[in-house]
PDB file of C-alpha atoms and ligand atoms in Angstrom:
ATOM      1  CA  UNK A 114      12.138  11.451  -2.985  1.00  0.00           C
ATOM      2  CA  UNK A 115      15.479   9.337  -1.704  1.00  0.00           C
ATOM      3  CA  UNK A 116      14.524   5.443  -0.918  1.00  0.00           C
ATOM      4  CA  UNK A 117      17.869   3.729   1.083  1.00  0.00           C
ATOM      5  CA  UNK A 118      16.875  -0.119   1.842  1.00  0.00           C
ATOM      6  CA  UNK A 119      18.664  -1.611   4.807  1.00  0.00           C
ATOM      7  CA  UNK A 120      18.264  -5.208   6.242  1.00  0.00           C
ATOM      8  CA  UNK A 121      16.622  -6.266   8.918  1.00  0.00           C
ATOM      9  CA  UNK A 122      17.737  -8.699  11.898  1.00  0.00           C
ATOM     10  CA  UNK A 123      13.867 -10.017  11.606  1.00  0.00           C
ATOM     11  CA  UNK A 124      11.266 -11.082   9.124  1.00  0.00           C
ATOM     12  CA  UNK A 125       9.308  -7.850   9.167  1.00  0.00           C
ATOM     13  CA  UNK A 126       9.044  -5.037   6.809  1.00  0.00           C
ATOM     14  CA  UNK A 127       9.253  -1.440   8.261  1.00  0.00           C
ATOM     15  CA  UNK A 128      10.085   1.766   6.523  1.00  0.00           C
ATOM     16  CA  UNK A 129      11.260   5.274   8.605  1.00  0.00           C
ATOM     17  CA  UNK A 130      10.369   8.170   6.256  1.00  0.00           C
ATOM     18  CA  UNK A 131      11.706  12.052   6.884  1.00  0.00           C
ATOM     19  CA  UNK A 132      11.270  15.039   5.213  1.00  0.00           C
ATOM     20  CA  UNK A 133       7.655  15.144   4.356  1.00  0.00           C
ATOM     21  CA  UNK A 134       8.129  18.869   5.224  1.00  0.00           C
ATOM     22  CA  UNK A 135      10.945  20.605   4.228  1.00  0.00           C
ATOM     23  CA  UNK A 136      11.274  23.069   6.792  1.00  0.00           C
ATOM     24  CA  UNK A 137      11.812  20.166   9.401  1.00  0.00           C
ATOM     25  CA  UNK A 138      15.589  19.000   9.175  1.00  0.00           C
ATOM     26  CA  UNK A 139      14.922  16.811  12.131  1.00  0.00           C
ATOM     27  CA  UNK A 140      13.444  13.859   9.991  1.00  0.00           C
ATOM     28  CA  UNK A 141      15.961  14.151   7.117  1.00  0.00           C
ATOM     29  CA  UNK A 142      18.965  13.964   9.410  1.00  0.00           C
ATOM     30  CA  UNK A 143      17.906  11.063  11.261  1.00  0.00           C
ATOM     31  CA  UNK A 144      16.874   9.126   8.476  1.00  0.00           C
ATOM     32  CA  UNK A 145      21.007   9.693   7.250  1.00  0.00           C
ATOM     33  CA  UNK A 146      22.187   8.764  10.402  1.00  0.00           C
ATOM     34  CA  UNK A 147      20.043   5.651  10.375  1.00  0.00           C
ATOM     35  CA  UNK A 148      21.010   4.750   7.082  1.00  0.00           C
ATOM     36  CA  UNK A 149      24.970   5.353   7.986  1.00  0.00           C
ATOM     37  CA  UNK A 150      24.673   2.556  11.205  1.00  0.00           C
ATOM     38  CA  UNK A 151      21.850   0.259   9.604  1.00  0.00           C
ATOM     39  CA  UNK A 152      23.893  -3.023   8.011  1.00  0.00           C
ATOM     40  CA  UNK A 153      23.092  -3.408   3.818  1.00  0.00           C
ATOM     41  CA  UNK A 154      20.152  -5.830   2.444  1.00  0.00           C
ATOM     42  CA  UNK A 155      21.258  -8.973   2.872  1.00  0.00           C
ATOM     43  CA  UNK A 156      23.976  -8.510   5.376  1.00  0.00           C
ATOM     44  CA  UNK A 157      20.812  -7.682   7.967  1.00  0.00           C
ATOM     45  CA  UNK A 158      20.859 -10.263  11.304  1.00  0.00           C
ATOM     46  CA  UNK A 159      24.083 -10.907  11.379  1.00  0.00           C
ATOM     47  CA  UNK A 160      25.878  -7.622  11.553  1.00  0.00           C
ATOM     48  CA  UNK A 161      22.879  -6.030  13.983  1.00  0.00           C
ATOM     49  CA  UNK A 162      23.896  -9.171  16.391  1.00  0.00           C
ATOM     50  CA  UNK A 163      27.358  -8.489  16.814  1.00  0.00           C
ATOM     51  CA  UNK A 164      29.999 -10.036  14.742  1.00  0.00           C
ATOM     52  CA  UNK A 165      30.593 -12.785  17.510  1.00  0.00           C
ATOM     53  CA  UNK A 166      34.433 -11.907  17.835  1.00  0.00           C
ATOM     54  CA  UNK A 167      34.970  -8.656  19.489  1.00  0.00           C
ATOM     55  CA  UNK A 168      32.557  -7.146  22.120  1.00  0.00           C
ATOM     56  CA  UNK A 169      30.936 -11.082  22.968  1.00  0.00           C
ATOM     57  CA  UNK A 170      27.514 -10.184  23.731  1.00  0.00           C
ATOM     58  CA  UNK A 171      26.241 -11.042  20.388  1.00  0.00           C
ATOM     59  CA  UNK A 172      23.649 -13.716  21.234  1.00  0.00           C
ATOM     60  CA  UNK A 173      21.735 -15.016  18.618  1.00  0.00           C
ATOM     61  CA  UNK A 174      18.333 -14.994  19.355  1.00  0.00           C
ATOM     62  CA  UNK A 175      16.372 -16.217  16.553  1.00  0.00           C
ATOM     63  CA  UNK A 176      16.769 -17.289  12.808  1.00  0.00           C
ATOM     64  CA  UNK A 177      17.938 -14.584  10.591  1.00  0.00           C
ATOM     65  CA  UNK A 178      14.906 -14.218   7.891  1.00  0.00           C
ATOM     66  CA  UNK A 179      16.201 -12.518   4.420  1.00  0.00           C
ATOM     67  CA  UNK A 180      12.624 -11.058   3.941  1.00  0.00           C
ATOM     68  CA  UNK A 181      12.967  -8.451   6.409  1.00  0.00           C
ATOM     69  CA  UNK A 182      13.501  -4.726   5.217  1.00  0.00           C
ATOM     70  CA  UNK A 183      14.588  -1.797   6.514  1.00  0.00           C
ATOM     71  CA  UNK A 184      13.274   0.920   4.084  1.00  0.00           C
ATOM     72  CA  UNK A 185      14.425   4.784   5.094  1.00  0.00           C
ATOM     73  CA  UNK A 186      12.668   7.260   2.469  1.00  0.00           C
ATOM     74  CA  UNK A 187      13.615  11.117   2.158  1.00  0.00           C
ATOM     75  CA  UNK A 188      10.455  12.222   1.046  1.00  0.00           C
ATOM     76  CA  UNK A 189      10.289  15.853  -0.087  1.00  0.00           C
ATOM     77  CA  UNK A 190      13.774  16.647  -1.811  1.00  0.00           C
ATOM     78  CA  UNK A 191      12.871  19.921  -3.580  1.00  0.00           C
ATOM     79  CA  UNK A 192      11.535  21.435  -0.461  1.00  0.00           C
ATOM     80  CA  UNK A 193      13.936  20.467   1.594  1.00  0.00           C
ATOM     81  CA  UNK A 194      16.369  21.839  -0.826  1.00  0.00           C
ATOM     82  CA  UNK A 195      14.447  25.260  -0.280  1.00  0.00           C
ATOM     83  CA  UNK A 196      14.461  25.001   3.525  1.00  0.00           C
ATOM     84  CA  UNK A 197      10.301  25.329   3.108  1.00  0.00           C
ATOM     85  CA  UNK A 198       7.085  23.482   3.945  1.00  0.00           C
ATOM     86  CA  UNK A 199       6.345  22.579   0.347  1.00  0.00           C
ATOM     87  CA  UNK A 200       6.540  23.722  -3.187  1.00  0.00           C
ATOM     88  CA  UNK A 201       2.930  23.321  -4.078  1.00  0.00           C
ATOM     89  CA  UNK A 202       0.779  21.958  -1.633  1.00  0.00           C
ATOM     90  CA  UNK A 203       1.332  20.623   1.766  1.00  0.00           C
ATOM     91  CA  UNK A 204       2.276  16.650   1.290  1.00  0.00           C
ATOM     92  CA  UNK A 205       0.677  16.193   4.496  1.00  0.00           C
ATOM     93  CA  UNK A 206      -2.481  17.003   3.134  1.00  0.00           C
ATOM     94  CA  UNK A 207      -2.337  15.280  -0.233  1.00  0.00           C
ATOM     95  CA  UNK A 208      -2.998  11.697   0.182  1.00  0.00           C
ATOM     96  CA  UNK A 209      -3.959   9.095  -1.272  1.00  0.00           C
ATOM     97  CA  UNK A 210      -2.189  11.689  -4.303  1.00  0.00           C
ATOM     98  CA  UNK A 211      -2.733  11.877  -7.794  1.00  0.00           C
ATOM     99  CA  UNK A 212       0.421  10.283 -10.194  1.00  0.00           C
ATOM    100  CA  UNK A 213      -0.993  12.983 -13.153  1.00  0.00           C
ATOM    101  CA  UNK A 214      -1.175  15.927 -10.987  1.00  0.00           C
ATOM    102  CA  UNK A 215       0.777  19.174 -11.842  1.00  0.00           C
ATOM    103  CA  UNK A 216       1.214  19.881  -8.206  1.00  0.00           C
ATOM    104  CA  UNK A 217       4.325  18.319  -7.307  1.00  0.00           C
ATOM    105  CA  UNK A 218       3.731  17.012  -3.756  1.00  0.00           C
ATOM    106  CA  UNK A 219       0.133  15.746  -4.736  1.00  0.00           C
ATOM    107  CA  UNK A 220       2.115  13.392  -7.514  1.00  0.00           C
ATOM    108  CA  UNK A 221       5.050  12.746  -4.701  1.00  0.00           C
ATOM    109  CA  UNK A 222       2.105  11.589  -2.522  1.00  0.00           C
ATOM    110  CA  UNK A 223       0.730   9.038  -5.048  1.00  0.00           C
ATOM    111  CA  UNK A 224       4.571   7.454  -5.564  1.00  0.00           C
ATOM    112  CA  UNK A 225       5.281   7.540  -1.649  1.00  0.00           C
ATOM    113  CA  UNK A 226       2.206   6.006  -1.179  1.00  0.00           C
ATOM    114  CA  UNK A 227       3.292   2.478  -3.432  1.00  0.00           C
ATOM    115  CA  UNK A 228       6.910   2.759  -1.598  1.00  0.00           C
ATOM    116  CA  UNK A 229       5.466   1.850   1.140  1.00  0.00           C
ATOM    117  CA  UNK A 230       2.586  -0.457  -0.068  1.00  0.00           C
ATOM    118  CA  UNK A 231       2.314  -3.545   2.001  1.00  0.00           C
ATOM    119  CA  UNK A 232       4.628  -2.430   4.719  1.00  0.00           C
ATOM    120  CA  UNK A 233       4.063  -3.969   8.001  1.00  0.00           C
ATOM    121  CA  UNK A 234       4.491  -0.876   9.859  1.00  0.00           C
ATOM    122  CA  UNK A 235       5.383   2.424   8.848  1.00  0.00           C
ATOM    123  CA  UNK A 236       6.958   5.782  11.002  1.00  0.00           C
ATOM    124  CA  UNK A 237       6.862   8.724   9.905  1.00  0.00           C
ATOM    125  CA  UNK A 238       8.885  11.889  11.475  1.00  0.00           C
ATOM    126  CA  UNK A 239       7.898  15.190  11.755  1.00  0.00           C
ATOM    127  CA  UNK A 240       9.215  18.279  14.219  1.00  0.00           C
ATOM    128  CA  UNK A 241       6.670  21.164  15.469  1.00  0.00           C
ATOM    129  CA  UNK A 242       6.834  24.774  16.769  1.00  0.00           C
ATOM    130  CA  UNK A 243       5.079  23.396  19.890  1.00  0.00           C
ATOM    131  CA  UNK A 244       6.553  22.679  22.979  1.00  0.00           C
ATOM    132  CA  UNK A 245       7.242  19.634  24.262  1.00  0.00           C
ATOM    133  CA  UNK A 246       6.919  16.601  25.097  1.00  0.00           C
ATOM    134  CA  UNK A 247       7.086  14.440  22.182  1.00  0.00           C
ATOM    135  CA  UNK A 248       3.982  12.305  20.876  1.00  0.00           C
ATOM    136  CA  UNK A 249       2.831   9.974  18.235  1.00  0.00           C
ATOM    137  CA  UNK A 250      -0.239  10.093  16.087  1.00  0.00           C
ATOM    138  CA  UNK A 251      -2.282   7.040  14.653  1.00  0.00           C
ATOM    139  CA  UNK A 252      -5.989   7.145  12.214  1.00  0.00           C
ATOM    140  CA  UNK A 253      -6.432   3.487  12.669  1.00  0.00           C
ATOM    141  CA  UNK A 254      -4.981   1.471  15.670  1.00  0.00           C
ATOM    142  CA  UNK A 255      -4.112  -1.730  13.365  1.00  0.00           C
ATOM    143  CA  UNK A 256      -2.073  -4.192  15.820  1.00  0.00           C
ATOM    144  CA  UNK A 257       1.465  -3.323  13.735  1.00  0.00           C
ATOM    145  CA  UNK A 258       0.138   0.373  15.304  1.00  0.00           C
ATOM    146  CA  UNK A 259      -0.491  -0.556  18.662  1.00  0.00           C
ATOM    147  CA  UNK A 260       3.077  -2.116  19.108  1.00  0.00           C
ATOM    148  CA  UNK A 261       4.445   1.387  17.139  1.00  0.00           C
ATOM    149  CA  UNK A 262       2.574   3.213  20.011  1.00  0.00           C
ATOM    150  CA  UNK A 263       3.377   0.528  23.156  1.00  0.00           C
ATOM    151  CA  UNK A 264       7.343   0.724  21.732  1.00  0.00           C
ATOM    152  CA  UNK A 265       7.686   4.391  21.337  1.00  0.00           C
ATOM    153  CA  UNK A 266       8.965   6.276  24.167  1.00  0.00           C
ATOM    154  CA  UNK A 267       5.952   8.634  24.349  1.00  0.00           C
ATOM    155  CA  UNK A 268       3.304   8.593  26.708  1.00  0.00           C
ATOM    156  CA  UNK A 269       0.373  10.282  24.677  1.00  0.00           C
ATOM    157  CA  UNK A 270      -0.871   9.175  20.917  1.00  0.00           C
ATOM    158  CA  UNK A 271      -2.999  11.533  19.626  1.00  0.00           C
ATOM    159  CA  UNK A 272      -6.025   9.578  17.861  1.00  0.00           C
ATOM    160  CA  UNK A 273      -6.426  11.215  14.624  1.00  0.00           C
ATOM    161  CA  UNK A 274      -9.310   9.280  13.076  1.00  0.00           C
ATOM    162  CA  UNK A 275     -11.798  12.177  13.801  1.00  0.00           C
ATOM    163  CA  UNK A 276      -9.456  14.694  11.969  1.00  0.00           C
ATOM    164  CA  UNK A 277      -8.260  14.820   8.473  1.00  0.00           C
ATOM    165  CA  UNK A 278      -8.295  12.030   5.498  1.00  0.00           C
ATOM    166  CA  UNK A 279      -5.625  13.237   3.139  1.00  0.00           C
ATOM    167  CA  UNK A 280      -2.419  12.273   5.677  1.00  0.00           C
ATOM    168  CA  UNK A 281       0.170   9.706   5.284  1.00  0.00           C
ATOM    169  CA  UNK A 282      -0.794   7.835   8.762  1.00  0.00           C
ATOM    170  CA  UNK A 283      -4.536   8.027   7.689  1.00  0.00           C
ATOM    171  CA  UNK A 284      -4.412   6.490   3.979  1.00  0.00           C
ATOM    172  CA  UNK A 285      -1.268   4.144   4.396  1.00  0.00           C
ATOM    173  CA  UNK A 286      -2.290   0.942   6.478  1.00  0.00           C
ATOM    174  CA  UNK A 287      -0.076   0.727   9.847  1.00  0.00           C
ATOM    175  CA  UNK A 288       1.405   4.198   9.856  1.00  0.00           C
ATOM    176  CA  UNK A 289       2.040   6.057  12.756  1.00  0.00           C
ATOM    177  CA  UNK A 290       3.591   9.703  12.977  1.00  0.00           C
ATOM    178  CA  UNK A 291       5.255  11.088  15.715  1.00  0.00           C
ATOM    179  CA  UNK A 292       5.925  14.610  16.477  1.00  0.00           C
ATOM    180  CA  UNK A 293       9.909  14.117  17.737  1.00  0.00           C
ATOM    181  CA  UNK A 294      10.288  18.111  19.191  1.00  0.00           C
ATOM    182  CA  UNK A 295      10.611  21.571  18.278  1.00  0.00           C
ATOM    183  CA  UNK A 296      11.505  22.524  15.072  1.00  0.00           C
ATOM    184  CA  UNK A 297      15.139  23.269  14.098  1.00  0.00           C
ATOM    185  CA  UNK A 298      16.201  22.042  17.624  1.00  0.00           C
ATOM    186  CA  UNK A 299      19.200  19.139  18.371  1.00  0.00           C
ATOM    187  CA  UNK A 300      16.808  17.587  21.188  1.00  0.00           C
ATOM    188  CA  UNK A 301      14.228  16.658  18.154  1.00  0.00           C
ATOM    189  CA  UNK A 302      17.336  14.830  16.460  1.00  0.00           C
ATOM    190  CA  UNK A 303      18.930  13.059  19.238  1.00  0.00           C
ATOM    191  CA  UNK A 304      14.895  12.264  20.606  1.00  0.00           C
ATOM    192  CA  UNK A 305      13.941  11.209  17.398  1.00  0.00           C
ATOM    193  CA  UNK A 306      16.986   8.895  16.526  1.00  0.00           C
ATOM    194  CA  UNK A 307      16.066   6.918  19.941  1.00  0.00           C
ATOM    195  CA  UNK A 308      12.712   6.754  18.679  1.00  0.00           C
ATOM    196  CA  UNK A 309      13.479   5.337  15.816  1.00  0.00           C
ATOM    197  CA  UNK A 310      15.822   2.258  16.983  1.00  0.00           C
ATOM    198  CA  UNK A 311      13.206   1.836  19.773  1.00  0.00           C
ATOM    199  CA  UNK A 312      10.501   1.635  16.874  1.00  0.00           C
ATOM    200  CA  UNK A 313      12.794  -0.874  14.570  1.00  0.00           C
ATOM    201  CA  UNK A 314      12.979  -2.943  17.899  1.00  0.00           C
ATOM    202  CA  UNK A 315       9.505  -3.808  18.708  1.00  0.00           C
ATOM    203  CA  UNK A 316       9.308  -4.668  15.267  1.00  0.00           C
ATOM    204  CA  UNK A 317      12.354  -7.055  15.279  1.00  0.00           C
ATOM    205  CA  UNK A 318      14.616  -5.104  12.680  1.00  0.00           C
ATOM    206  CA  UNK A 319      17.619  -4.496  14.967  1.00  0.00           C
ATOM    207  CA  UNK A 320      18.098  -7.007  17.719  1.00  0.00           C
ATOM    208  CA  UNK A 321      20.806  -4.534  19.558  1.00  0.00           C
ATOM    209  CA  UNK A 322      18.310  -5.379  22.582  1.00  0.00           C
ATOM    210  CA  UNK A 323      15.067  -6.546  23.899  1.00  0.00           C
ATOM    211  CA  UNK A 324      11.947  -4.359  22.991  1.00  0.00           C
ATOM    212  CA  UNK A 325      10.414  -2.390  25.930  1.00  0.00           C
ATOM    213  CA  UNK A 326       6.676  -1.866  25.848  1.00  0.00           C
ATOM    214  CA  UNK A 327       4.544   0.770  28.124  1.00  0.00           C
ATOM    215  CA  UNK A 328       1.034   1.848  28.253  1.00  0.00           C
ATOM    216  CA  UNK A 329       0.103   4.838  26.085  1.00  0.00           C
ATOM    217  CA  UNK A 330      -2.698   7.408  27.103  1.00  0.00           C
ATOM    218  CA  UNK A 331      -4.962   8.334  23.858  1.00  0.00           C
ATOM    219  CA  UNK A 332      -5.911  11.730  23.135  1.00  0.00           C
ATOM    220  CA  UNK A 333      -8.630  12.424  20.477  1.00  0.00           C
ATOM    221  CA  UNK A 334      -8.277  15.404  18.338  1.00  0.00           C
ATOM    222  CA  UNK A 335     -11.238  17.237  18.011  1.00  0.00           C
ATOM    223  CA  UNK A 336     -11.052  21.189  16.961  1.00  0.00           C
ATOM    224  CA  UNK A 337      -8.640  23.136  15.476  1.00  0.00           C
ATOM    225  CA  UNK A 338      -8.616  26.724  17.939  1.00  0.00           C
ATOM    226  CA  UNK A 339      -8.308  29.458  15.542  1.00  0.00           C
ATOM    227  CA  UNK A 340      -6.541  32.545  16.443  1.00  0.00           C
ATOM    228  CA  UNK A 341      -7.523  35.679  15.192  1.00  0.00           C
ATOM    229  CA  UNK A 342      -4.805  38.980  15.755  1.00  0.00           C
ATOM    230  CA  UNK A 343      -3.280  40.971  18.182  1.00  0.00           C
ATOM    231  CA  UNK A 344      -0.686  39.904  20.750  1.00  0.00           C
ATOM    232  CA  UNK A 345      -0.936  35.521  21.288  1.00  0.00           C
ATOM    233  CA  UNK A 346      -1.591  34.169  24.726  1.00  0.00           C
ATOM    234  CA  UNK A 347      -2.041  30.591  25.563  1.00  0.00           C
ATOM    235  CA  UNK A 348      -2.158  29.568  28.898  1.00  0.00           C
ATOM    236  CA  UNK A 349      -1.596  25.702  28.797  1.00  0.00           C
ATOM    237  CA  UNK A 350       0.837  23.228  27.817  1.00  0.00           C
ATOM    238  CA  UNK A 351       0.146  20.125  25.924  1.00  0.00           C
ATOM    239  CA  UNK A 352      -1.556  17.313  27.239  1.00  0.00           C
ATOM    240  CA  UNK A 353      -2.040  19.412  30.388  1.00  0.00           C
ATOM    241  CA  UNK A 354      -5.930  19.075  31.790  1.00  0.00           C
ATOM    242  CA  UNK A 355      -7.475  22.639  31.294  1.00  0.00           C
ATOM    243  CA  UNK A 356     -10.010  23.613  34.092  1.00  0.00           C
ATOM    244  CA  UNK A 357     -13.439  23.467  33.022  1.00  0.00           C
ATOM    245  CA  UNK A 358     -14.488  27.507  32.582  1.00  0.00           C
ATOM    246  CA  UNK A 359     -10.399  28.424  32.154  1.00  0.00           C
ATOM    247  CA  UNK A 360      -9.146  29.859  28.990  1.00  0.00           C
ATOM    248  CA  UNK A 361      -6.662  28.140  26.785  1.00  0.00           C
ATOM    249  CA  UNK A 362      -5.817  30.588  24.435  1.00  0.00           C
ATOM    250  CA  UNK A 363      -6.536  34.614  23.884  1.00  0.00           C
ATOM    251  CA  UNK A 364      -5.781  37.406  21.501  1.00  0.00           C
ATOM    252  CA  UNK A 365      -7.315  40.543  19.915  1.00  0.00           C
ATOM    253  CA  UNK A 366     -10.298  38.438  18.497  1.00  0.00           C
ATOM    254  CA  UNK A 367     -10.727  35.492  20.428  1.00  0.00           C
ATOM    255  CA  UNK A 368     -10.933  34.273  23.870  1.00  0.00           C
ATOM    256  CA  UNK A 369     -11.063  30.817  23.931  1.00  0.00           C
ATOM    257  CA  UNK A 370     -12.559  29.580  27.395  1.00  0.00           C
ATOM    258  CA  UNK A 371     -13.512  25.691  27.712  1.00  0.00           C
ATOM    259  CA  UNK A 372     -16.458  24.925  28.977  1.00  0.00           C
ATOM    260  CA  UNK A 373     -16.554  21.142  29.490  1.00  0.00           C
ATOM    261  CA  UNK A 374     -13.777  18.828  31.799  1.00  0.00           C
ATOM    262  CA  UNK A 375     -11.461  16.591  30.283  1.00  0.00           C
ATOM    263  CA  UNK A 376      -9.866  18.597  27.202  1.00  0.00           C
ATOM    264  CA  UNK A 377      -6.009  19.321  26.689  1.00  0.00           C
ATOM    265  CA  UNK A 378      -4.252  21.092  23.972  1.00  0.00           C
ATOM    266  CA  UNK A 379      -2.437  19.281  21.014  1.00  0.00           C
ATOM    267  CA  UNK A 380       0.336  21.382  19.295  1.00  0.00           C
ATOM    268  CA  UNK A 381      -0.307  24.330  21.469  1.00  0.00           C
ATOM    269  CA  UNK A 382       1.572  27.402  20.046  1.00  0.00           C
ATOM    270  CA  UNK A 383       1.250  31.320  20.530  1.00  0.00           C
ATOM    271  CA  UNK A 384       3.382  32.340  17.397  1.00  0.00           C
ATOM    272  CA  UNK A 385       3.956  28.696  15.253  1.00  0.00           C
ATOM    273  CA  UNK A 386       1.300  28.826  13.313  1.00  0.00           C
ATOM    274  CA  UNK A 387      -0.186  31.693  11.653  1.00  0.00           C
ATOM    275  CA  UNK A 388      -4.063  30.999  12.241  1.00  0.00           C
ATOM    276  CA  UNK A 389      -4.485  28.262  15.034  1.00  0.00           C
ATOM    277  CA  UNK A 390      -3.831  28.377  18.561  1.00  0.00           C
ATOM    278  CA  UNK A 391      -3.335  24.179  18.057  1.00  0.00           C
ATOM    279  CA  UNK A 392      -5.797  22.086  18.893  1.00  0.00           C
ATOM    280  CA  UNK A 393      -8.470  21.120  21.504  1.00  0.00           C
ATOM    281  CA  UNK A 394      -8.425  17.128  22.191  1.00  0.00           C
ATOM    282  CA  UNK A 395      -9.920  14.612  24.965  1.00  0.00           C
ATOM    283  CA  UNK A 396      -8.475  12.012  26.752  1.00  0.00           C
ATOM    284  CA  UNK A 397     -10.301   8.690  25.708  1.00  0.00           C
ATOM    285  CA  UNK A 398      -8.006   5.922  27.662  1.00  0.00           C
ATOM    286  CA  UNK A 399      -4.768   3.897  27.481  1.00  0.00           C
ATOM    287  CA  UNK A 400      -3.563   1.381  24.528  1.00  0.00           C
ATOM    288  CA  UNK A 401      -2.313  -2.063  25.999  1.00  0.00           C
ATOM    289  CA  UNK A 402       1.446  -3.537  25.172  1.00  0.00           C
ATOM    290  CA  UNK A 403       0.844  -6.890  22.726  1.00  0.00           C
ATOM    291  CA  UNK A 404      -0.114  -9.422  24.808  1.00  0.00           C
ATOM    292  CA  UNK A 405      -1.889  -7.556  27.908  1.00  0.00           C
ATOM    293  CA  UNK A 406      -5.351  -7.656  27.057  1.00  0.00           C
ATOM    294  CA  UNK A 407      -7.080  -6.584  23.693  1.00  0.00           C
ATOM    295  CA  UNK A 408      -5.930  -4.021  20.989  1.00  0.00           C
ATOM    296  CA  UNK A 409      -8.334  -1.168  22.015  1.00  0.00           C
ATOM    297  CA  UNK A 410      -8.612   1.717  24.138  1.00  0.00           C
ATOM    298  CA  UNK A 411      -9.647   1.196  27.757  1.00  0.00           C
ATOM    299  CA  UNK A 412     -11.390   3.869  29.737  1.00  0.00           C
ATOM    300  CA  UNK A 413      -8.787   4.903  32.430  1.00  0.00           C
ATOM    301  CA  UNK A 414     -10.641   3.579  35.237  1.00  0.00           C
ATOM    302  CA  UNK A 415     -11.312   4.929  38.970  1.00  0.00           C
ATOM    303  CA  UNK A 416     -10.750   8.812  37.067  1.00  0.00           C
ATOM    304  CA  UNK A 417     -13.887  10.413  38.642  1.00  0.00           C
ATOM    305  CA  UNK A 418     -13.729   8.312  41.863  1.00  0.00           C
ATOM    306  CA  UNK A 419     -10.303   9.302  42.327  1.00  0.00           C
ATOM    307  CA  UNK A 420     -11.386  13.374  41.433  1.00  0.00           C
ATOM    308  CA  UNK A 421     -14.239  13.291  44.159  1.00  0.00           C
ATOM    309  CA  UNK A 422     -12.013  11.562  46.803  1.00  0.00           C
ATOM    310  CA  UNK A 423      -9.364  14.383  45.852  1.00  0.00           C
ATOM    311  CA  UNK A 424     -12.319  17.107  46.289  1.00  0.00           C
ATOM    312  CA  UNK A 425     -13.483  15.644  49.610  1.00  0.00           C
ATOM    313  CA  UNK A 426     -10.119  15.575  51.090  1.00  0.00           C
ATOM    314  CA  UNK A 427      -9.749  19.693  50.705  1.00  0.00           C
TER     315      UNK A 427
HETATM  316 ZN1   ZN B 274       5.937  17.797   9.566  1.00  0.00          ZN
END
């Protein structure tokens, strides 16, 4: 594990973690780029506000608080070197970890969790075999998590609280994971970098431009969709509504017909995973930006009425 601390324009302690999976180079490249561009510790706020002599736009909005910190972490170095997802165990299934474990990732999970202890906001970078759009994942909707998910440039966030309890976002408070794009693509690096800047802005760590927030649709993750064998077919894209009675995916073993309304795929992929086509999710509502109502998931009002009106018009 490599930890690189950088200065912050604000008072929050925030962290960005790349390289949790060794075969996802985007996160590592994004963290390195941020390490190059952010100011050293103790030099933070001044630099990010501009030096006041070159571009003239450097408006200093507020006091610089030296308590703030941006911690950049490259997590699983042996797996990154080997270009493999993990060496002994999947790190993102190994939390909270065990410092005494003989399994490399289980011991690393404990060290990584310790590096993130007490942080105000954490963003974990991932890529996938699935098609766009990028999306975020949370397990516990703290005020910090609300700020992150409504501040990231994503339309959807997956509520993973009903899924595994061994991931980084389910064990380290105030953590959001983000799937920034297709594994190995340049688009994933570019999008992920911009997403990190948005994350740093909404938590006050950089002051290059004002943060922006938007309502984010919450999809509760429910169950994995198993894959059997033979030629795989996936018929619906991520977050695309699967009509009641339609087949989401099939192969020689399975025909996965969806028998209820409101189901959408998450991480849908024909060949990305050996044993699953992806996951089923259910749209539960929206999270509103900070300052707009309470910190909870608001059901999407009038969705049923709109459907009925639409049917009547046909
Ligand atoms: Zn990953």
